[in-house]
């Protein structure tokens, strides 16, 4: 089996060399054809290069113009909104100023009214203070009389309590010589 393979080896090598030569010839023939096509492709690409560059520049310029237009549109819208807001704030400020002016007039009238009422109240207060002073003197007199009456009542109560204690002591037999309320002091 080993010798059969060795016998076939030179034949296989010869066949391989023949096929390699055929392949090389085919590649060489195709190379001539592809060189021409490659040159045409490179020429077409070279011709398209300036156009592609111009197209890219035009796209970039168009994109820049679109961005600028968008920015201008946004600024215009923002300016319009700010203008409308300023008008609304101005109208609100005018209305508030008018309301405050009306309120100031009303407050001035109220101040005058309060001043008149204050003058009247001062006069009434003077009369009330005079009456209060009279009533205070009368109250002081009544208070003194009340205190005197309380004092007298307290003394009477205390004397009654002492007398009650003496009578109670006599009834229990601990104290001699007391007869009735006046007692028997002669004994």
Coordinates of C-alpha atoms in Angstrom, one line a residue:
X1 CA 0.0 0.0 0.0
X2 CA 2.9 2.3 0.8
X3 CA 4.6 1.6 -2.6
X4 CA 1.4 2.3 -4.6
X5 CA 1.2 5.7 -3.0
X6 CA 4.9 6.3 -3.7
X7 CA 4.3 5.3 -7.4
X8 CA 1.4 7.7 -7.7
X9 CA 3.1 10.6 -6.0
X10 CA 5.1 11.7 -9.1
X11 CA 2.0 11.5 -11.2
X12 CA 0.0 13.6 -8.7
X13 CA 2.8 16.1 -8.5
X14 CA 2.8 16.5 -12.3
X15 CA -1.0 16.9 -12.3
X16 CA -0.7 19.5 -9.5
X17 CA 1.9 21.5 -11.4
X18 CA -0.2 21.3 -14.6
X19 CA -3.3 22.6 -12.7
X20 CA -1.2 25.4 -11.1
X21 CA 0.0 26.4 -14.5
X22 CA -3.5 26.5 -15.8
X23 CA -4.6 28.6 -12.8
X24 CA -1.7 31.0 -13.2
X25 CA -2.6 31.4 -16.9
X26 CA -6.2 32.1 -16.1
X27 CA -5.3 34.7 -13.4
X28 CA -2.9 36.4 -15.9
X29 CA -5.5 36.6 -18.6
X30 CA -8.1 37.9 -16.1
X31 CA -5.7 40.4 -14.7
X32 CA -5.4 42.1 -18.1
X33 CA -9.2 42.4 -18.3
X34 CA -9.5 43.6 -14.7
X35 CA -6.7 46.2 -15.1
X36 CA -8.8 47.9 -17.7
X37 CA -12.0 47.7 -15.6
X38 CA -10.0 48.9 -12.5
X39 CA -8.7 51.8 -14.5
X40 CA -12.2 52.7 -15.7
X41 CA -13.5 52.5 -12.1
X42 CA -10.7 54.6 -10.7
X43 CA -11.3 57.2 -13.5
X44 CA -15.0 57.3 -12.7
X45 CA -14.3 57.6 -8.9
X46 CA -11.8 60.4 -9.7
X47 CA -14.5 62.2 -11.8
X48 CA -17.1 61.7 -9.0
X49 CA -14.8 62.9 -6.2
X50 CA -15.2 66.7 -6.9
X51 CA -19.0 66.1 -7.3
X52 CA -19.1 64.1 -4.0
X53 CA -17.1 66.9 -2.3
X54 CA -19.5 69.5 -3.6
X55 CA -22.5 67.4 -2.6
X56 CA -21.1 67.0 0.9
X57 CA -20.4 70.7 1.1
X58 CA -23.9 71.5 -0.2
X59 CA -25.5 69.1 2.4
X60 CA -23.4 70.7 5.1
X61 CA -24.4 74.2 4.0
X62 CA -28.1 73.2 3.7
X63 CA -28.0 71.7 7.2
X64 CA -26.4 74.9 8.6
X65 CA -29.1 77.0 6.8
X66 CA -31.8 74.7 8.3
X67 CA -30.3 75.1 11.8
X68 CA -30.1 78.9 11.4
X69 CA -33.7 79.0 10.1
X70 CA -34.9 76.8 13.1
X71 CA -32.9 79.0 15.5
X72 CA -34.4 82.2 14.0
X73 CA -37.9 80.7 14.1
X74 CA -37.5 79.7 17.8
X75 CA -36.1 83.2 18.6
X76 CA -39.0 84.8 16.8
X77 CA -41.5 82.7 18.7
X78 CA -39.8 83.4 22.0
X79 CA -39.8 87.1 21.2
X80 CA -43.5 87.0 20.4
X81 CA -44.2 85.1 23.6
X82 CA -42.2 87.7 25.6
X83 CA -44.0 90.5 23.9
X84 CA -47.4 89.0 24.7
X85 CA -46.3 88.4 28.3
X86 CA -45.1 91.9 28.7
X87 CA -48.4 93.3 27.3
X88 CA -50.3 91.1 29.8
X89 CA -48.1 92.2 32.7
X90 CA -48.4 95.8 31.6
X91 CA -52.2 95.5 31.6
X92 CA -52.2 93.8 35.0
X93 CA -49.9 96.5 36.4
X94 CA -52.2 99.3 35.0
X95 CA -55.2 97.6 36.6
X96 CA -53.4 97.2 39.9
X97 CA -52.3 100.8 39.9
X98 CA -55.8 101.9 39.2
X99 CA -57.1 99.7 42.0
X100 CA -54.5 101.0 44.4
X101 CA -55.3 104.6 43.5
X102 CA -59.0 103.9 44.3
X103 CA -57.9 102.2 47.5
X104 CA -55.8 105.2 48.5
X105 CA -58.7 107.6 48.0
X106 CA -60.9 105.3 50.1
X107 CA -58.2 105.0 52.8
X108 CA -58.0 108.9 52.9
X109 CA -61.7 109.1 53.4
X110 CA -61.5 106.4 56.1
X111 CA -58.6 108.3 57.8
X112 CA -60.7 111.5 57.9
X113 CA -63.7 109.5 59.3
X114 CA -61.5 107.9 61.9
X115 CA -60.1 111.3 62.9
X116 CA -63.6 112.6 63.5
X117 CA -64.6 109.5 65.4
X118 CA -61.4 109.8 67.5
X119 CA -62.2 113.4 68.4
X120 CA -65.7 112.4 69.4
X121 CA -64.4 109.4 71.4
X122 CA -61.9 111.7 73.2
X123 CA -64.7 113.9 74.3
X124 CA -66.8 110.9 75.4
X125 CA -63.8 109.5 77.2
X126 CA -63.3 112.7 79.2
X127 CA -66.9 112.6 80.3
X128 CA -66.6 108.9 81.2
X129 CA -63.3 109.5 83.1
X130 CA -65.0 112.3 85.1
X131 CA -68.0 110.0 85.9
X132 CA -65.5 107.2 86.7
X133 CA -63.7 109.4 89.1
X134 CA -67.0 110.2 90.9
X135 CA -67.9 106.6 90.9
X136 CA -64.5 105.6 92.1
X137 CA -64.8 108.0 95.1
X138 CA -68.3 106.6 95.8
X139 CA -66.9 103.0 95.5
X140 CA -64.1 103.8 97.9
X141 CA -66.7 105.1 100.4
X142 CA -68.8 101.9 100.0
X143 CA -65.7 99.7 100.2
X144 CA -64.7 101.4 103.4
X145 CA -68.2 100.8 104.8
X146 CA -68.2 97.2 103.6
X147 CA -64.8 96.6 105.2
X148 CA -66.1 98.1 108.5
X149 CA -69.2 96.0 108.4
X150 CA -67.1 92.8 107.7
X151 CA -64.8 93.7 110.5
X152 CA -67.7 94.2 112.9
X153 CA -69.3 91.0 111.8
X154 CA -66.0 89.1 112.2
X155 CA -65.6 90.4 115.7
X156 CA -69.2 89.5 116.6
X157 CA -68.7 86.1 115.2
X158 CA -65.5 85.6 117.2
X159 CA -67.2 86.8 120.4
X160 CA -70.1 84.4 119.7
X161 CA -67.6 81.5 119.1
X162 CA -65.8 82.3 122.4
X163 CA -69.1 82.5 124.3
X164 CA -70.2 79.2 122.7
X165 CA -67.0 77.5 123.8
X166 CA -67.5 78.8 127.4
X167 CA -71.1 77.6 127.6
X168 CA -70.0 74.2 126.2
X169 CA -67.2 73.9 128.8
X170 CA -69.7 74.7 131.6
X171 CA -72.1 72.0 130.3
X172 CA -69.4 69.4 130.4
X173 CA -68.6 70.5 133.9
X174 CA -65.2 71.9 133.3
X175 CA -65.9 75.5 134.0
X176 CA -67.9 77.0 137.0
X177 CA -69.4 80.4 137.4
X178 CA -71.0 81.0 134.0
X179 CA -74.7 81.5 133.8
X180 CA -76.3 82.2 130.4
X181 CA -74.9 84.5 127.9
X182 CA -73.8 87.2 130.3
X183 CA -72.4 84.6 132.7
X184 CA -72.2 84.8 136.4
X185 CA -69.1 86.7 137.0
X186 CA -69.9 87.5 140.6
X187 CA -69.2 84.1 141.9

